[in-house]
């Protein structure tokens, strides 16, 4: 197969973007029980966790396509070591949640690595060969091996999805953009506890000619992948 056959044009805003699946990674941010399910970190902050469920099916569809295409897949999990040595006091003590980071909850200690609540939801569970990045911060590059992992695979483009749009997705996109990655955020593959923050979070990324990146969606990725299949079949 020639290299050019990996390339597809993705419908996106502020404009279409050519992607080469061989140098693109699907980056799924924090689809953890602690954010998605009752009794976890998200709910302790007073949020309605049902707001996030809408992102699961679009991400599952793109994840399936990514696996079939052989694209690099990276999952992230926000959380801390059991002794909280990587959790800044300012983060642990912030606000007035019903339970704080490290407190025991119905899915184990809140936002602690190894606990049930820290794990990724079953519908999107990683398979062998996929990278799982444990991150202490909101951004996936801070204090992790993500940059080195992407560099080793020659990745220059990130398809970013997950939760929440305005917090960990946005922070990661800003970090990735500053490191030279072309970040394409999948609108229906992201969600927020606050629908208006979701909308604004996406607008901020694609405004000013795409100041932080592009915004596309799951259907556009699936279409681009299927067209590439046709291209590959017809060239044999
Ligand atoms: C938050 C995240 N919202 N994954 N984390 O604290 O967006």
GROMACS .gro file of C-alpha atoms and ligand atoms in nm:
model
  243
    1UNK     CA    1   0.000   0.000   0.000
    2UNK     CA    2   0.132   0.342  -0.093
    3UNK     CA    3   0.160   0.601   0.182
    4UNK     CA    4  -0.081   0.841   0.007
    5UNK     CA    5  -0.364   0.589   0.043
    6UNK     CA    6  -0.375   0.658   0.416
    7UNK     CA    7  -0.483   1.014   0.346
    8UNK     CA    8  -0.841   1.133   0.364
    9UNK     CA    9  -1.007   1.473   0.380
   10UNK     CA   10  -1.209   1.531   0.692
   11UNK     CA   11  -1.501   1.773   0.698
   12UNK     CA   12  -1.430   2.014   0.983
   13UNK     CA   13  -1.455   2.371   1.101
   14UNK     CA   14  -1.314   2.625   1.030
   15UNK     CA   15  -1.233   2.423   0.717
   16UNK     CA   16  -1.161   2.073   0.585
   17UNK     CA   17  -0.837   1.907   0.687
   18UNK     CA   18  -0.635   1.630   0.523
   19UNK     CA   19  -0.549   1.350   0.764
   20UNK     CA   20  -0.308   1.063   0.728
   21UNK     CA   21  -0.434   0.780   0.950
   22UNK     CA   22  -0.079   0.648   0.986
   23UNK     CA   23   0.027   0.967   1.167
   24UNK     CA   24  -0.303   1.026   1.350
   25UNK     CA   25  -0.392   0.910   1.700
   26UNK     CA   26  -0.737   0.884   1.855
   27UNK     CA   27  -0.707   1.043   2.200
   28UNK     CA   28  -0.996   0.957   2.433
   29UNK     CA   29  -0.998   1.177   2.741
   30UNK     CA   30  -1.108   1.055   3.085
   31UNK     CA   31  -1.408   0.836   2.998
   32UNK     CA   32  -1.392   0.711   3.357
   33UNK     CA   33  -1.661   0.593   3.593
   34UNK     CA   34  -1.560   0.876   3.830
   35UNK     CA   35  -1.689   1.130   3.578
   36UNK     CA   36  -1.961   0.929   3.405
   37UNK     CA   37  -2.142   0.746   3.686
   38UNK     CA   38  -2.330   0.843   4.003
   39UNK     CA   39  -2.116   0.832   4.317
   40UNK     CA   40  -1.794   0.945   4.147
   41UNK     CA   41  -1.584   1.262   4.144
   42UNK     CA   42  -1.812   1.442   3.897
   43UNK     CA   43  -2.120   1.393   4.110
   44UNK     CA   44  -1.942   1.492   4.434
   45UNK     CA   45  -1.895   1.833   4.273
   46UNK     CA   46  -2.272   1.864   4.237
   47UNK     CA   47  -2.294   1.775   3.869
   48UNK     CA   48  -2.563   1.584   3.679
   49UNK     CA   49  -2.353   1.301   3.537
   50UNK     CA   50  -2.627   1.192   3.293
   51UNK     CA   51  -2.523   1.494   3.079
   52UNK     CA   52  -2.209   1.305   2.971
   53UNK     CA   53  -2.375   0.986   2.842
   54UNK     CA   54  -2.439   1.134   2.496
   55UNK     CA   55  -2.067   1.114   2.408
   56UNK     CA   56  -2.038   0.737   2.458
   57UNK     CA   57  -2.198   0.608   2.134
   58UNK     CA   58  -2.009   0.849   1.900
   59UNK     CA   59  -1.679   0.764   2.070
   60UNK     CA   60  -1.754   0.390   2.050
   61UNK     CA   61  -1.819   0.423   1.674
   62UNK     CA   62  -1.494   0.612   1.612
   63UNK     CA   63  -1.300   0.374   1.838
   64UNK     CA   64  -1.426   0.077   1.633
   65UNK     CA   65  -1.321   0.250   1.309
   66UNK     CA   66  -0.983   0.342   1.457
   67UNK     CA   67  -0.922  -0.017   1.561
   68UNK     CA   68  -1.015  -0.142   1.214
   69UNK     CA   69  -0.792   0.119   1.049
   70UNK     CA   70  -0.499   0.039   1.276
   71UNK     CA   71  -0.485   0.394   1.408
   72UNK     CA   72  -0.296   0.457   1.731
   73UNK     CA   73  -0.543   0.471   2.021
   74UNK     CA   74  -0.469   0.645   2.351
   75UNK     CA   75  -0.701   0.652   2.655
   76UNK     CA   76  -0.640   0.888   2.946
   77UNK     CA   77  -0.749   0.870   3.308
   78UNK     CA   78  -0.735   1.159   3.553
   79UNK     CA   79  -0.640   1.046   3.902
   80UNK     CA   80  -0.388   1.034   4.182
   81UNK     CA   81  -0.159   0.800   4.367
   82UNK     CA   82  -0.309   0.642   4.682
   83UNK     CA   83  -0.083   0.856   4.905
   84UNK     CA   84  -0.194   1.170   4.717
   85UNK     CA   85   0.170   1.270   4.668
   86UNK     CA   86   0.088   1.384   4.312
   87UNK     CA   87  -0.226   1.575   4.413
   88UNK     CA   88  -0.166   1.942   4.479
   89UNK     CA   89  -0.319   2.066   4.807
   90UNK     CA   90  -0.485   2.342   4.607
   91UNK     CA   91  -0.670   2.080   4.400
   92UNK     CA   92  -0.768   1.853   4.691
   93UNK     CA   93  -0.895   2.136   4.910
   94UNK     CA   94  -1.078   2.332   4.642
   95UNK     CA   95  -1.450   2.399   4.663
   96UNK     CA   96  -1.704   2.223   4.881
   97UNK     CA   97  -1.761   1.880   4.725
   98UNK     CA   98  -1.965   1.618   4.913
   99UNK     CA   99  -1.651   1.397   4.909
  100UNK     CA  100  -1.295   1.510   4.844
  101UNK     CA  101  -1.027   1.344   4.629
  102UNK     CA  102  -0.907   1.041   4.825
  103UNK     CA  103  -1.221   1.004   5.038
  104UNK     CA  104  -1.396   0.665   5.029
  105UNK     CA  105  -1.702   0.659   4.803
  106UNK     CA  106  -1.935   0.398   4.653
  107UNK     CA  107  -1.682   0.319   4.375
  108UNK     CA  108  -1.377   0.327   4.602
  109UNK     CA  109  -1.162   0.627   4.692
  110UNK     CA  110  -1.252   0.929   4.481
  111UNK     CA  111  -1.019   0.982   4.181
  112UNK     CA  112  -0.753   0.741   4.307
  113UNK     CA  113  -0.563   0.510   4.073
  114UNK     CA  114  -0.659   0.146   4.104
  115UNK     CA  115  -1.006   0.215   4.244
  116UNK     CA  116  -1.318   0.106   4.053
  117UNK     CA  117  -1.429   0.465   3.994
  118UNK     CA  118  -1.097   0.556   3.836
  119UNK     CA  119  -1.133   0.297   3.563
  120UNK     CA  120  -1.263   0.350   3.211
  121UNK     CA  121  -1.630   0.267   3.146
  122UNK     CA  122  -1.689  -0.084   3.004
  123UNK     CA  123  -1.831   0.045   2.670
  124UNK     CA  124  -1.495   0.205   2.582
  125UNK     CA  125  -1.258  -0.026   2.764
  126UNK     CA  126  -0.904  -0.035   2.618
  127UNK     CA  127  -0.784  -0.347   2.438
  128UNK     CA  128  -0.433  -0.486   2.418
  129UNK     CA  129  -0.194  -0.258   2.232
  130UNK     CA  130  -0.376   0.063   2.324
  131UNK     CA  131  -0.199   0.311   2.547
  132UNK     CA  132  -0.349   0.419   2.879
  133UNK     CA  133  -0.210   0.743   3.019
  134UNK     CA  134  -0.261   0.815   3.388
  135UNK     CA  135  -0.253   1.188   3.439
  136UNK     CA  136  -0.262   1.389   3.761
  137UNK     CA  137  -0.374   1.708   3.590
  138UNK     CA  138  -0.640   1.824   3.351
  139UNK     CA  139  -0.405   1.823   3.050
  140UNK     CA  140  -0.290   1.486   2.915
  141UNK     CA  141   0.065   1.608   2.842
  142UNK     CA  142   0.143   1.740   3.192
  143UNK     CA  143   0.353   1.494   3.399
  144UNK     CA  144   0.288   1.201   3.160
  145UNK     CA  145   0.468   1.011   2.884
  146UNK     CA  146   0.211   1.111   2.620
  147UNK     CA  147   0.446   1.339   2.425
  148UNK     CA  148   0.715   1.070   2.407
  149UNK     CA  149   0.462   0.799   2.312
  150UNK     CA  150   0.326   1.010   2.025
  151UNK     CA  151   0.673   1.105   1.907
  152UNK     CA  152   0.782   0.742   1.899
  153UNK     CA  153   0.491   0.664   1.663
  154UNK     CA  154   0.550   0.971   1.442
  155UNK     CA  155   0.209   1.116   1.525
  156UNK     CA  156   0.132   1.472   1.412
  157UNK     CA  157  -0.248   1.480   1.432
  158UNK     CA  158  -0.483   1.407   1.722
  159UNK     CA  159  -0.851   1.319   1.701
  160UNK     CA  160  -0.961   1.429   2.047
  161UNK     CA  161  -1.280   1.329   2.228
  162UNK     CA  162  -1.396   1.258   2.583
  163UNK     CA  163  -1.499   1.454   2.888
  164UNK     CA  164  -1.534   1.724   2.981
  165UNK     CA  165  -1.527   1.951   2.679
  166UNK     CA  166  -1.422   2.268   2.857
  167UNK     CA  167  -1.191   2.115   3.117
  168UNK     CA  168  -0.971   1.817   3.027
  169UNK     CA  169  -1.047   1.812   2.653
  170UNK     CA  170  -0.981   2.184   2.616
  171UNK     CA  171  -0.670   2.179   2.836
  172UNK     CA  172  -0.526   1.886   2.641
  173UNK     CA  173  -0.600   2.051   2.306
  174UNK     CA  174  -0.423   2.368   2.418
  175UNK     CA  175  -0.125   2.166   2.539
  176UNK     CA  176  -0.118   1.964   2.214
  177UNK     CA  177  -0.151   2.273   1.996
  178UNK     CA  178   0.146   2.437   2.168
  179UNK     CA  179   0.349   2.121   2.107
  180UNK     CA  180   0.278   2.136   1.734
  181UNK     CA  181   0.001   1.876   1.704
  182UNK     CA  182  -0.295   1.934   1.474
  183UNK     CA  183  -0.585   1.878   1.713
  184UNK     CA  184  -0.925   1.784   1.570
  185UNK     CA  185  -1.198   1.774   1.833
  186UNK     CA  186  -1.500   1.553   1.771
  187UNK     CA  187  -1.799   1.762   1.882
  188UNK     CA  188  -2.042   1.475   1.944
  189UNK     CA  189  -1.767   1.270   2.108
  190UNK     CA  190  -1.727   1.531   2.383
  191UNK     CA  191  -1.965   1.634   2.657
  192UNK     CA  192  -1.990   1.864   2.955
  193UNK     CA  193  -2.204   1.877   3.267
  194UNK     CA  194  -2.292   2.223   3.133
  195UNK     CA  195  -2.423   2.218   2.772
  196UNK     CA  196  -2.340   2.588   2.728
  197UNK     CA  197  -1.975   2.524   2.828
  198UNK     CA  198  -1.963   2.242   2.571
  199UNK     CA  199  -2.077   2.481   2.298
  200UNK     CA  200  -1.840   2.758   2.402
  201UNK     CA  201  -1.552   2.515   2.453
  202UNK     CA  202  -1.583   2.405   2.092
  203UNK     CA  203  -1.628   2.760   1.963
  204UNK     CA  204  -1.307   2.867   2.136
  205UNK     CA  205  -1.109   2.596   1.958
  206UNK     CA  206  -1.227   2.668   1.604
  207UNK     CA  207  -1.255   3.049   1.628
  208UNK     CA  208  -1.006   3.288   1.467
  209UNK     CA  209  -0.927   3.048   1.183
  210UNK     CA  210  -0.885   2.755   1.423
  211UNK     CA  211  -0.675   2.915   1.694
  212UNK     CA  212  -0.633   2.587   1.885
  213UNK     CA  213  -0.744   2.339   1.618
  214UNK     CA  214  -1.041   2.205   1.426
  215UNK     CA  215  -1.387   2.079   1.523
  216UNK     CA  216  -1.535   1.783   1.339
  217UNK     CA  217  -1.765   1.496   1.440
  218UNK     CA  218  -1.791   1.118   1.446
  219UNK     CA  219  -1.990   1.092   1.121
  220UNK     CA  220  -1.721   1.284   0.931
  221UNK     CA  221  -1.451   1.049   1.063
  222UNK     CA  222  -1.652   0.740   0.971
  223UNK     CA  223  -1.718   0.880   0.623
  224UNK     CA  224  -1.350   0.961   0.569
  225UNK     CA  225  -1.248   0.613   0.687
  226UNK     CA  226  -1.503   0.442   0.459
  227UNK     CA  227  -1.394   0.644   0.154
  228UNK     CA  228  -1.038   0.542   0.224
  229UNK     CA  229  -1.150   0.176   0.226
  230UNK     CA  230  -1.297   0.224  -0.123
  231UNK     CA  231  -0.978   0.391  -0.238
  232UNK     CA  232  -0.766   0.104  -0.106
  233UNK     CA  233  -0.995  -0.165  -0.255
  234UNK     CA  234  -1.011   0.001  -0.598
  235UNK     CA  235  -0.633   0.038  -0.613
  236UNK     CA  236  -0.559  -0.330  -0.561
  237LIG     C1  237  -1.266   1.751   3.534
  237LIG     C2  238  -1.211   1.633   3.330
  237LIG     N1  239  -1.373   1.808   3.481
  237LIG     N2  240  -1.176   1.514   3.287
  237LIG     N3  241  -1.193   1.661   3.463
  237LIG     O1  242  -1.232   1.776   3.647
  237LIG     O2  243  -1.261   1.715   3.255
   0.00000   0.00000   0.00000
